[in-house]
Every structure is written in structure tokens, then in C-alpha cells.
Tab-separated table of C-alpha atoms in Angstrom:
chain	number	residue	atom	x	y	z
A	1	MET	CA	58.774	113.053	-22.939
A	2	GLU	CA	61.647	115.022	-22.808
A	3	THR	CA	63.666	116.441	-26.159
A	4	ALA	CA	66.773	114.893	-27.343
A	5	ARG	CA	68.609	118.654	-25.845
A	6	ASN	CA	67.505	118.766	-22.455
A	7	THR	CA	68.645	114.907	-22.479
A	8	GLU	CA	72.370	116.287	-23.525
A	9	GLU	CA	71.936	119.342	-21.437
A	10	GLU	CA	71.023	117.002	-18.414
A	11	THR	CA	74.190	114.700	-19.233
A	12	GLY	CA	76.300	116.170	-21.671
A	13	PRO	CA	77.339	115.320	-25.660
A	14	ALA	CA	78.613	111.285	-25.900
A	15	GLN	CA	77.628	110.656	-22.323
A	16	GLU	CA	76.269	106.931	-22.862
A	17	SER	CA	79.656	106.379	-25.282
A	18	ARG	CA	81.739	104.839	-22.164
A	19	PRO	CA	82.235	101.286	-21.522
A	20	ALA	CA	80.161	99.003	-19.412
A	21	GLY	CA	82.127	98.887	-15.966
A	22	ALA	CA	84.200	100.968	-16.300
A	23	GLY	CA	82.559	103.398	-13.677
A	24	GLY	CA	79.772	105.917	-13.738
A	25	ASP	CA	79.224	107.804	-15.806
A	26	GLN	CA	79.231	112.144	-15.766
A	27	PRO	CA	76.939	114.224	-16.444
A	28	SER	CA	76.746	118.083	-16.048
A	29	GLY	CA	75.751	119.407	-12.589
A	30	ASP	CA	75.881	122.582	-11.220
A	31	GLY	CA	79.362	123.098	-10.463
A	32	PRO	CA	82.775	121.190	-11.287
A	33	SER	CA	82.938	117.666	-11.583
A	34	GLY	CA	86.887	116.756	-10.695
A	35	ASP	CA	87.154	116.621	-6.603
A	36	GLY	CA	88.720	120.640	-6.536
A	37	PRO	CA	90.557	121.680	-3.601
A	38	ALA	CA	90.463	119.542	-0.551
A	39	GLN	CA	88.091	120.208	1.968
A	40	ARG	CA	89.574	121.444	5.491
A	41	GLY	CA	88.337	121.471	8.613
A	42	TRP	CA	85.224	120.047	9.541
A	43	ARG	CA	84.144	120.056	6.487
A	44	ARG	CA	86.247	116.974	6.039
A	45	TRP	CA	84.295	115.096	8.190
A	46	VAL	CA	80.507	115.619	7.430
A	47	MET	CA	78.417	114.687	4.768
A	48	ASP	CA	80.226	114.292	0.984
A	49	VAL	CA	77.479	116.142	-0.902
A	50	ARG	CA	79.291	116.230	-3.762
A	51	PRO	CA	76.599	113.940	-5.765
A	52	LEU	CA	74.179	116.474	-5.430
A	53	ARG	CA	76.065	118.697	-7.798
A	54	HIS	CA	75.464	116.711	-10.414
A	55	ARG	CA	71.749	118.174	-11.473
A	56	PRO	CA	70.107	114.635	-12.581
A	57	PHE	CA	71.634	112.890	-9.000
A	58	ARG	CA	70.717	115.522	-7.428
A	59	ARG	CA	66.826	115.121	-8.013
A	60	LEU	CA	66.362	110.953	-8.196
A	61	TRP	CA	67.700	111.900	-3.706
A	62	ALA	CA	65.548	114.967	-4.252
A	63	SER	CA	62.669	112.621	-4.657
A	64	THR	CA	63.754	109.745	-2.368
A	65	SER	CA	64.274	112.122	0.710
A	66	ILE	CA	59.794	112.949	0.006
A	67	THR	CA	58.824	109.496	-0.735
A	68	THR	CA	60.643	107.657	2.142
A	69	ILE	CA	58.569	109.969	4.400
A	70	GLY	CA	55.052	108.894	3.113
A	71	SER	CA	56.358	104.934	2.394
A	72	GLN	CA	56.741	105.062	5.854
A	73	LEU	CA	53.204	106.311	6.602
A	74	THR	CA	51.688	103.771	4.087
A	75	ALA	CA	53.990	101.414	6.482
A	76	VAL	CA	52.359	102.336	10.228
A	77	ALA	CA	48.887	103.038	8.334
A	78	VAL	CA	48.651	99.136	6.602
A	79	PRO	CA	49.255	97.182	10.112
A	80	LYS	CA	47.160	99.250	11.794
A	81	GLN	CA	43.787	100.054	10.226
A	82	ILE	CA	44.618	95.784	9.525
A	83	TYR	CA	45.172	96.663	13.668
A	84	ASP	CA	41.867	98.039	13.973
A	85	LEU	CA	39.992	95.195	11.773
A	86	THR	CA	40.646	91.864	13.139
A	87	GLY	CA	42.532	92.919	17.638
A	88	SER	CA	44.971	90.020	16.357
A	89	SER	CA	48.235	90.660	15.557
A	90	ALA	CA	48.792	87.329	14.168
A	91	TRP	CA	47.257	89.112	10.945
A	92	VAL	CA	49.276	91.105	10.909
A	93	GLY	CA	52.167	89.397	10.701
A	94	TYR	CA	49.763	87.168	7.701
A	95	ALA	CA	50.184	90.347	6.409
A	96	SER	CA	53.375	91.460	6.288
A	97	PHE	CA	54.575	87.569	4.789
A	98	ALA	CA	51.718	87.993	2.256
A	99	GLY	CA	53.564	91.298	1.182
A	100	LEU	CA	57.551	89.516	1.283
A	101	LEU	CA	57.039	86.979	-1.675
A	102	PRO	CA	56.076	89.628	-4.744
A	103	LEU	CA	58.961	91.030	-2.927
A	104	VAL	CA	60.925	89.215	-3.424
A	105	VAL	CA	59.488	87.125	-7.356
A	106	PHE	CA	59.477	90.393	-8.318
A	107	ALA	CA	62.258	92.121	-6.953
A	108	LEU	CA	64.681	88.924	-9.173
A	109	TRP	CA	62.573	89.358	-12.083
A	110	GLY	CA	62.395	93.157	-12.627
A	111	GLY	CA	66.450	92.934	-11.980
A	112	ALA	CA	66.345	91.270	-14.929
A	113	ILE	CA	63.698	93.458	-16.460
A	114	ALA	CA	66.200	96.767	-15.715
A	115	ASP	CA	69.154	95.414	-16.942
A	116	ARG	CA	66.593	94.816	-21.005
A	117	VAL	CA	65.069	98.300	-20.997
A	118	ASP	CA	64.940	101.592	-20.157
A	119	ARG	CA	65.250	101.885	-16.260
A	120	ARG	CA	63.993	105.566	-16.203
A	121	THR	CA	60.674	104.404	-17.757
A	122	LEU	CA	60.830	101.304	-15.517
A	123	MET	CA	60.628	103.393	-13.225
A	124	LEU	CA	57.746	105.425	-14.460
A	125	VAL	CA	55.245	103.139	-14.948
A	126	THR	CA	56.141	101.522	-12.207
A	127	GLY	CA	55.914	104.824	-9.863
A	128	VAL	CA	52.813	104.850	-11.521
A	129	GLY	CA	50.904	102.087	-11.285
A	130	ILE	CA	51.956	102.488	-6.920
A	131	ALA	CA	51.010	105.863	-6.356
A	132	VAL	CA	47.596	104.154	-8.101
A	133	ILE	CA	47.819	101.195	-5.481
A	134	SER	CA	48.867	104.500	-2.360
A	135	VAL	CA	45.449	106.057	-4.004
A	136	LEU	CA	43.463	102.581	-3.290
A	137	PHE	CA	44.670	102.408	-0.115
A	138	TRP	CA	42.788	105.533	0.449
A	139	ALA	CA	39.661	105.528	-1.454
A	140	GLN	CA	39.433	101.692	0.161
A	141	SER	CA	39.461	103.250	3.795
A	142	ALA	CA	37.704	106.024	3.661
A	143	ALA	CA	34.984	104.701	1.676
A	144	GLY	CA	35.109	102.334	5.183
A	145	ILE	CA	35.080	99.266	2.869
A	146	HIS	CA	36.336	97.065	5.746
A	147	SER	CA	39.045	94.286	3.765
A	148	VAL	CA	41.234	92.555	5.348
A	149	PRO	CA	42.004	90.746	2.268
A	150	LEU	CA	41.295	93.451	-0.282
A	151	LEU	CA	44.349	95.078	1.714
A	152	MET	CA	46.134	92.047	1.185
A	153	VAL	CA	45.790	92.225	-1.306
A	154	LEU	CA	46.669	95.824	-2.534
A	155	LEU	CA	49.565	95.619	0.461
A	156	ALA	CA	50.933	92.007	-1.597
A	157	ALA	CA	50.312	94.386	-5.659
A	158	GLN	CA	52.706	97.035	-4.459
A	159	GLN	CA	55.213	95.468	-3.332
A	160	GLY	CA	55.990	93.158	-6.196
A	161	LEU	CA	55.429	97.263	-7.819
A	162	PHE	CA	57.847	98.225	-5.457
A	163	GLY	CA	60.704	94.965	-5.936
A	164	ILE	CA	60.727	95.833	-9.810
A	165	ASN	CA	60.909	99.794	-9.331
A	166	PHE	CA	64.404	99.568	-6.871
A	167	PRO	CA	66.547	97.836	-8.713
A	168	ALA	CA	65.611	100.191	-11.524
A	169	ARG	CA	66.351	103.322	-9.041
A	170	SER	CA	69.631	101.727	-7.588
A	171	ALA	CA	70.780	100.067	-10.804
A	172	SER	CA	70.741	103.873	-11.978
A	173	ILE	CA	73.062	105.800	-10.101
A	174	ALA	CA	76.485	104.812	-11.779
A	175	ARG	CA	74.939	106.644	-14.492
A	176	LEU	CA	74.318	109.298	-12.597
A	177	VAL	CA	77.342	110.055	-10.737
A	178	PRO	CA	81.466	109.791	-11.452
A	179	ALA	CA	82.489	106.114	-9.853
A	180	GLU	CA	84.652	107.667	-6.826
A	181	GLU	CA	81.577	109.539	-5.859
A	182	LEU	CA	78.920	106.457	-5.852
A	183	PRO	CA	80.787	105.958	-2.107
A	184	ALA	CA	79.372	109.465	-1.653
A	185	ALA	CA	75.888	108.837	-3.218
A	186	GLY	CA	75.018	105.678	-1.420
A	187	ALA	CA	75.759	107.578	2.337
A	188	LEU	CA	72.962	110.421	0.860
A	189	GLN	CA	70.698	107.369	-0.195
A	190	SER	CA	70.449	105.522	2.679
A	191	THR	CA	70.353	108.409	5.643
A	192	VAL	CA	67.256	109.566	3.950
A	193	ALA	CA	65.899	106.459	4.230
A	194	GLN	CA	66.989	105.854	7.132
A	195	THR	CA	65.597	109.780	8.633
A	196	GLY	CA	62.849	108.492	7.131
A	197	MET	CA	62.312	105.340	9.293
A	198	VAL	CA	62.568	107.622	12.280
A	199	LEU	CA	60.457	110.575	11.275
A	200	GLY	CA	57.874	108.950	8.516
A	201	PRO	CA	56.337	106.898	12.132
A	202	LEU	CA	56.693	109.303	14.668
A	203	LEU	CA	54.925	112.208	12.163
A	204	ALA	CA	51.991	108.852	11.484
A	205	GLY	CA	51.285	108.472	14.984
A	206	ALA	CA	51.546	112.348	15.753
A	207	LEU	CA	48.503	112.234	12.232
A	208	ILE	CA	46.598	109.507	13.327
A	209	PRO	CA	44.597	110.721	16.216
A	210	LEU	CA	44.614	114.741	14.009
A	211	ILE	CA	43.605	113.843	10.430
A	212	GLY	CA	42.958	109.721	10.313
A	213	LEU	CA	44.292	107.098	9.195
A	214	SER	CA	43.158	107.595	5.666
A	215	THR	CA	44.942	110.602	4.890
A	216	LEU	CA	48.418	108.848	5.655
A	217	TYR	CA	47.926	107.076	2.221
A	218	LEU	CA	46.417	109.907	0.409
A	219	ILE	CA	49.254	111.826	1.498
A	220	ASP	CA	52.145	109.034	0.291
A	221	ALA	CA	50.067	109.264	-3.343
A	222	VAL	CA	50.867	112.715	-3.441
A	223	ALA	CA	54.710	112.926	-2.301
A	224	LEU	CA	54.905	109.626	-4.966
A	225	CYS	CA	53.484	112.715	-7.592
A	226	PHE	CA	57.114	113.935	-6.931
A	227	THR	CA	58.838	111.138	-6.880
A	228	LEU	CA	57.406	111.115	-11.063
A	229	TRP	CA	58.232	114.527	-11.650
A	230	ALA	CA	61.701	114.292	-10.663
A	231	VAL	CA	62.244	111.041	-12.557
A	232	TRP	CA	60.357	112.446	-16.043
A	233	ARG	CA	63.115	114.983	-15.208
A	234	LEU	CA	66.011	112.508	-15.406
A	235	PRO	CA	68.228	111.383	-18.959
A	236	ALA	CA	67.558	108.881	-20.615
A	237	LEU	CA	68.904	105.891	-19.364
A	238	PRO	CA	68.201	102.787	-21.631
A	239	PRO	CA	71.115	99.223	-21.441
A	240	LEU	CA	74.074	100.291	-22.212
A	241	ASP	CA	74.874	98.557	-25.736
A	242	THR	CA	78.500	96.822	-25.088
A	243	GLY	CA	78.753	95.296	-28.649
A	244	LYS	CA	78.301	98.494	-31.073
A	245	GLU	CA	80.611	100.365	-28.671
A	246	ALA	CA	82.666	97.868	-29.558
A	247	GLY	CA	82.354	98.526	-33.336
A	248	LYS	CA	80.180	95.484	-33.352
A	249	ASP	CA	76.510	94.996	-35.576
A	250	THR	CA	74.896	93.263	-32.644
A	251	GLY	CA	72.185	91.864	-35.338
A	252	LYS	CA	68.556	92.359	-35.593
A	253	ASP	CA	68.541	88.597	-33.235
A	254	GLU	CA	70.634	89.725	-30.901
A	255	GLY	CA	68.792	93.034	-29.967
A	256	ARG	CA	66.082	91.079	-29.979
A	257	GLY	CA	67.691	88.510	-26.950
A	258	ARG	CA	68.948	91.675	-25.104
A	259	ARG	CA	65.076	92.466	-24.226
A	260	ARG	CA	64.768	89.476	-22.680
A	261	ALA	CA	63.791	89.796	-19.302
A	262	GLY	CA	63.252	85.231	-17.712
A	263	GLY	CA	64.188	82.576	-15.675
A	264	ARG	CA	67.845	82.237	-17.987
A	265	GLU	CA	68.578	86.118	-17.284
A	266	VAL	CA	67.686	86.002	-13.779
A	267	ALA	CA	69.891	82.036	-13.783
A	268	ASP	CA	72.527	84.437	-15.512
A	269	GLY	CA	72.951	86.854	-12.635
A	270	PHE	CA	73.029	84.264	-9.460
A	271	ARG	CA	75.499	82.637	-12.166
A	272	TYR	CA	77.651	85.636	-12.345
A	273	ILE	CA	77.097	87.203	-8.447
A	274	VAL	CA	78.862	83.164	-7.683
A	275	ALA	CA	81.843	83.924	-10.863
A	276	GLN	CA	82.637	87.158	-9.325
A	277	ARG	CA	83.799	86.787	-5.695
A	278	VAL	CA	84.060	90.384	-4.590
A	279	LEU	CA	80.387	90.654	-5.557
A	280	LEU	CA	79.496	87.223	-3.467
A	281	LEU	CA	81.373	88.167	-0.721
A	282	SER	CA	79.881	91.891	-0.381
A	283	PHE	CA	76.311	89.949	-0.832
A	284	LEU	CA	77.716	86.955	1.724
A	285	ALA	CA	78.906	90.224	4.441
A	286	ASP	CA	75.504	91.723	4.612
A	287	ILE	CA	73.686	87.834	5.060
A	288	VAL	CA	75.884	87.494	7.976
A	289	ALA	CA	75.828	90.117	10.405
A	290	MET	CA	72.336	90.103	9.302
A	291	VAL	CA	71.365	86.579	9.772
A	292	PHE	CA	72.947	86.520	13.168
A	293	GLY	CA	73.404	90.103	14.611
A	294	MET	CA	70.013	91.298	14.167
A	295	PRO	CA	68.306	90.411	17.158
A	296	ARG	CA	64.949	92.679	17.138
A	297	ALA	CA	63.268	89.914	17.448
A	298	LEU	CA	63.731	90.425	20.867
A	299	PHE	CA	63.622	93.595	21.907
A	300	PRO	CA	60.282	93.148	23.329
A	301	GLN	CA	60.807	90.650	25.527
A	302	LEU	CA	64.506	92.422	27.160
A	303	ALA	CA	62.181	95.392	27.287
A	304	SER	CA	59.878	93.674	29.497
A	305	SER	CA	62.230	91.770	31.535
A	306	THR	CA	66.282	93.014	31.499
A	307	TYR	CA	65.260	96.898	30.938
A	308	ALA	CA	61.383	96.796	32.864
A	309	PRO	CA	62.760	99.377	35.372
A	310	TRP	CA	62.959	102.154	33.013
A	311	GLY	CA	59.321	101.642	31.965
A	312	GLU	CA	58.378	98.799	29.051
A	313	GLY	CA	56.381	101.098	26.705
A	314	PHE	CA	60.656	103.852	26.659
A	315	ALA	CA	62.405	100.728	26.895
A	316	LEU	CA	61.575	99.105	23.704
A	317	GLY	CA	60.843	102.437	21.608
A	318	LEU	CA	64.481	103.338	22.419
A	319	LEU	CA	65.795	99.723	21.417
A	320	PHE	CA	64.081	99.929	17.984
A	321	ALA	CA	64.441	103.163	17.640
A	322	ALA	CA	69.248	103.289	18.341
A	323	ILE	CA	70.608	101.773	15.276
A	324	PRO	CA	68.941	103.778	12.722
A	325	ILE	CA	69.162	107.231	14.734
A	326	GLY	CA	73.329	105.754	14.771
A	327	ALA	CA	72.572	104.404	10.917
A	328	VAL	CA	71.338	109.035	11.008
A	329	ALA	CA	74.519	109.969	12.348
A	330	GLY	CA	77.338	107.591	10.538
A	331	GLY	CA	75.598	109.346	7.187
A	332	LEU	CA	75.731	113.318	9.005
A	333	LEU	CA	79.110	112.376	9.171
A	334	SER	CA	80.224	110.281	6.248
A	335	GLY	CA	82.513	112.667	5.005
A	336	THR	CA	85.078	110.370	7.329
A	337	PHE	CA	85.615	107.764	5.523
A	338	SER	CA	83.472	108.220	2.450
A	339	ARG	CA	86.860	109.216	0.460
A	340	ALA	CA	87.893	105.088	1.108
A	341	ARG	CA	89.638	103.269	-2.089
A	342	HIS	CA	89.661	100.109	0.062
A	343	HIS	CA	85.769	99.188	-0.344
A	344	GLY	CA	85.506	95.900	0.746
A	345	LEU	CA	88.067	95.815	3.816
A	346	MET	CA	85.460	98.838	4.850
A	347	VAL	CA	83.209	96.024	4.426
A	348	SER	CA	84.629	93.378	6.781
A	349	ALA	CA	85.036	95.912	9.236
A	350	ALA	CA	82.464	97.777	9.398
A	351	VAL	CA	80.290	93.828	9.909
A	352	VAL	CA	82.937	93.052	12.631
A	353	VAL	CA	82.524	96.419	13.974
A	354	TRP	CA	78.729	95.682	13.378
A	355	GLY	CA	79.559	92.037	15.343
A	356	LEU	CA	81.201	93.084	18.308
A	357	ALA	CA	78.557	95.668	18.950
A	358	ILE	CA	75.631	93.399	19.036
A	359	THR	CA	77.738	91.524	21.202
A	360	GLY	CA	78.173	94.314	23.582
A	361	PHE	CA	74.694	95.333	23.504
A	362	GLY	CA	74.112	91.241	24.326
A	363	LEU	CA	76.269	91.564	27.537
A	364	SER	CA	75.064	95.636	28.402
A	365	GLY	CA	72.303	95.306	31.877
A	366	GLY	CA	71.491	98.606	31.097
A	367	LEU	CA	69.497	100.190	28.517
A	368	TRP	CA	71.390	103.445	28.155
A	369	TRP	CA	74.628	100.984	27.364
A	370	ALA	CA	72.323	99.056	25.512
A	371	ALA	CA	71.144	101.669	23.302
A	372	ALA	CA	75.023	103.548	22.575
A	373	PHE	CA	75.704	99.794	21.755
A	374	LEU	CA	73.321	99.137	19.002
A	375	ALA	CA	73.998	103.066	18.234
A	376	VAL	CA	77.477	102.136	17.294
A	377	ALA	CA	75.907	98.829	14.770
A	378	GLY	CA	73.843	100.896	13.170
A	379	VAL	CA	76.578	103.873	12.764
A	380	ALA	CA	78.302	100.417	11.537
A	381	ASP	CA	74.992	98.976	9.048
A	382	MET	CA	76.198	102.800	7.208
A	383	VAL	CA	79.245	102.076	6.841
A	384	SER	CA	78.842	98.500	5.764
A	385	MET	CA	75.426	99.978	3.289
A	386	VAL	CA	77.548	102.414	1.905
A	387	PHE	CA	80.220	101.049	0.764
A	388	ARG	CA	78.461	97.010	0.128
A	389	GLY	CA	76.115	100.475	-2.288
A	390	ALA	CA	79.937	101.001	-4.072
A	391	ILE	CA	80.709	97.689	-4.912
A	392	LEU	CA	77.609	96.737	-6.346
A	393	GLN	CA	78.092	100.392	-8.650
A	394	SER	CA	81.337	99.205	-9.871
A	395	ALA	CA	82.864	96.162	-9.617
A	396	ALA	CA	79.732	94.750	-12.112
A	397	THR	CA	78.972	95.498	-15.302
A	398	ASP	CA	76.363	97.796	-16.703
A	399	ASP	CA	73.942	95.398	-18.150
A	400	MET	CA	73.641	93.208	-14.520
A	401	ARG	CA	74.166	95.959	-12.311
A	402	GLY	CA	69.906	95.635	-12.398
A	403	ARG	CA	70.187	91.983	-11.373
A	404	MET	CA	72.326	92.728	-8.655
A	405	GLN	CA	70.194	95.380	-7.339
A	406	GLY	CA	67.477	92.932	-7.283
A	407	VAL	CA	69.089	90.040	-5.289
A	408	PHE	CA	70.656	92.465	-3.081
A	409	THR	CA	67.004	93.888	-2.093
A	410	VAL	CA	65.989	90.344	-1.838
A	411	VAL	CA	69.234	90.219	0.894
A	412	VAL	CA	67.943	93.482	2.594
A	413	ALA	CA	64.000	91.804	2.542
A	414	GLY	CA	64.538	88.040	3.749
A	415	GLY	CA	67.918	88.334	6.232
A	416	PRO	CA	65.955	90.294	9.065
A	417	ARG	CA	63.360	88.087	9.179
A	418	LEU	CA	65.725	85.133	9.037
A	419	ALA	CA	67.143	86.681	12.189
A	420	ASP	CA	63.719	86.949	13.815
A	421	LEU	CA	63.193	83.325	13.056
A	422	LEU	CA	67.243	82.711	14.440
A	423	HIS	CA	66.653	85.253	17.591
A	424	GLY	CA	63.151	84.287	18.953
A	425	THR	CA	63.777	80.908	18.563
A	426	GLY	CA	67.097	80.607	20.155
A	427	GLY	CA	65.719	83.284	22.720
A	428	SER	CA	63.192	81.134	24.100
A	429	LEU	CA	65.563	78.152	24.304
A	430	PHE	CA	68.601	80.229	25.892
A	431	GLY	CA	68.034	83.142	26.739
A	432	PRO	CA	67.743	86.531	25.103
A	433	ARG	CA	70.812	88.251	26.247
A	434	ALA	CA	73.073	84.434	25.227
A	435	ALA	CA	71.340	85.001	22.127
A	436	VAL	CA	72.319	88.178	21.000
A	437	THR	CA	75.739	87.527	22.756
A	438	ALA	CA	76.311	84.413	20.936
A	439	GLY	CA	75.012	86.088	17.064
A	440	GLY	CA	77.295	88.988	17.439
A	441	LEU	CA	79.831	86.260	18.519
A	442	LEU	CA	78.987	84.755	15.205
A	443	VAL	CA	78.946	87.325	13.580
A	444	VAL	CA	82.726	88.227	13.889
A	445	VAL	CA	84.201	84.902	13.050
A	446	ILE	CA	82.720	84.002	10.423
A	447	MET	CA	83.404	87.814	9.273
A	448	LEU	CA	86.556	87.651	9.602
A	449	ALA	CA	86.647	83.866	7.919
A	450	LEU	CA	85.107	85.294	5.406
A	451	THR	CA	87.651	87.653	4.192
A	452	ALA	CA	90.985	85.780	4.512
A	453	ALA	CA	89.575	83.000	2.789
A	454	VAL	CA	88.913	85.915	-0.020
A	455	PRO	CA	92.176	87.965	0.230
A	456	SER	CA	91.057	89.320	-3.324
A	457	PHE	CA	87.641	91.039	-1.207
A	458	ARG	CA	89.489	92.600	1.967
A	459	ARG	CA	91.917	93.534	-1.243
A	460	TYR	CA	89.301	95.483	-3.590
A	461	THR	CA	89.692	99.401	-4.052
A	462	ALA	CA	87.397	101.141	-6.116
């Protein structure tokens, strides 16, 4: 464990004296804590890197940038190994579902745990567990154990631990950067995640013929070791004691109750979301955009029919890559929007642009126009992610941030899967282009209706 001196060097004295929900704490970094002179010229348009001045956040971000690619190697290796063993895409789908259920359950529970314990400790414990599972993935593959059930069990355990780890990691950001830099921090985190989604699979495809599938698991395990070192160097992140901050003695019994993280605490998180309309709308915005406007289930059919003259394989790869490429481009140019203060309005506008771009994709008959519309949708998705994340960090009090991030994890994981079912069915009934176009228009109409119904959301500022 770090000494008290090391913790104070990283965070500055009296970091925890600020009240919960008042914005991010301001740990010391290598530069000034204020914004300094306004950026001019081209620097104002590129990625806002102010959060990287704060050493704890910089460590967390650097570890994320490395492990994102490592996790994508495993994400490619597992379905590849299952398909090699079974020759069946159905088994690949079963394995995906086997990982979804523990992710949903443990993300909700993990969010409650993250609000009750030191988040740094929780990240360390679950990070060790994920690294151990990566080593087990490598061991079973290197030993030639041809067991699909074993792979599914390891995958379910990995996703369960990730479900606990992610809410703690995400909820910690508001304690590591000032409140006004939360959108910029979200853009930095989202950009490396999207970059990993582009580079990781490409790297995995290039490495499998050279070093073998089992080594991909080992690379992921090594990358996780760097993450553990970076988290070890973070300051302690215990729950903020609102009772002591108010000058009250919380009492021994209340302290014990505060450490509970059961079903009641998870239910409290959902009640909190319903009571806070701004938070509720931020979740509904993502659900609307993903469920009605994510047509990835129709990409194979479109690639083999509408865009077949370009080559089915090339068209399919371009369709899948277009949205992440647009998101990365949006992140690299996040200086154009990350300083905006009207967070609710930015989310509403981004979701509407997403819906319009998906509509344009459905109406386009040429592959390059289709890719262009999807790239625009990727930019809009990046803007939406940045400001929805900032709202979750700033509108929720610290004792609820973990549970908010747990629900966020479930929404992000479940929304696209529901979209696959909805668009797959709609494409079969009405044709793929009609289903995509209708879904995009529904996103626009529903988001405008929600924004009009809840004025407090579009008026919400940082």
C-alpha cells in the first residue's frame, strides 16, 4: 500500500474535504490546475488534453490505452478458438450470451460495491482476477485443451469481474479531475477505447498467423500487469463521508450500514435515476439511439446485396469500421466541443444527428456514401458519449456514481444486442434499407419528443 506521504503528493492535502456531488477533486499534476490562457488557432480544435496534467488521471488513462488493445486481442481470440473447435457460428453466439448475463448482474452489483468501498482497492482486486483469467485462457490454449464449456466458464468469469471493475474505474474519474474538465476526460477515455476497437482486431488478425492464437491471451495478461501497476499508484478513493463533512457523527451502526452493497442498494440506484430526470434522460437517450439506430445486424445482408459490386468482404469490413473511425476522428477533434457547458443540449443534438446519419445510411445506395454517413454517426456517438458521461459524473453525488456507472454498463452492453434483434427481425420483414431508415427516423422523433417533454434536460449545464 502507498504511504500517507505518497498519497498526499499525488492528490494534495485535504482532497476529500469537498462535499460529494460538488464536482471532481483537483489532484496536483505537472501543470497548473486552472485553464490558463485560452487556446488559440488550431490547438483549440484538436483533442483537449487538460485532464492529462493531473498525474493520477494520466496514469489511469495510460493504463486504459494499453489494456484496451489487449482486451480486444482476447475478444478476437475467444470466438476464433470456439469457432475452430466447433465449426459453428451458433456456438460463438452462445458464448457471447454466456458472457452477457454475468456482465449485467455483476455490473449492477459492482456499482453498489463501488459506492461502499475504496474504489482503488476494488479495481486492484478485480484487476488481479481478470489478469489471472487471461493467464488461464493462455494455459488452456497452449496445453491444447479442447473444451468449449471451459472457454465459456472462463469468459463468464472474466465478464463478471469486468462488470465489477468498470463502474469503479469510471466513477473514479470525477475524483481525479476538476468538474469543468469532465467532458475532456471522457473524450480522452472514449477515444482510446474506440481506437482499440479499430486497431485491436486488425492486430489480432495479423498476429495469429505469426505467433499463434494462445499468445494473444498472454499479451493481454502482460498488458493487465501494467494496469495493475497504474492503479496501485493511484491515491486512495474511499467513499466520501458526507456525515463527517457536515460535522456530524455518523455512528458505528450507520458506518456498518454504509458498507452494505446488496439488492436494496441496487434498487436505491434505480430509484435515484427515476427521481433525477436529467440522469434518466441521459440513459434514455443512449437506449433510444442504440436500440432503434444501431443497424450492425444488417451489415452482412447489405454487404452481400446492396454493396456486393464492391466485394462482399471489403464492404462488410468498411461498414463495421466506419462508426469507430468516425468516433476516433471526433475524439481527435474534441477540442471543438469538449468545453461546451450545455451538456443536456449537446446530448440531445448528438442523438438527433446520429439518427439523421443512420437515416442517410439507409437511403444511400453507394458504399462510400454509406460509409460517410456511418462515420458521421460515429462522430455524433462520440459527442453523445462524452456529455452523457459528464452528466453521470457531475449530476450524481459521489455515493451514487458507482451505481450510475453500473447501470451505464448494462445499457451500453444490452442496447446493441436488443438492436440486433430488432433490426434483424425488421430487415427480414421489410428489407434492410427500409428497416435502417425507419430506425434512424424513430431516433430523431423520439429524442426530440423526450427533449421537449423534459426541459430541464436541455437546459442542464455543467
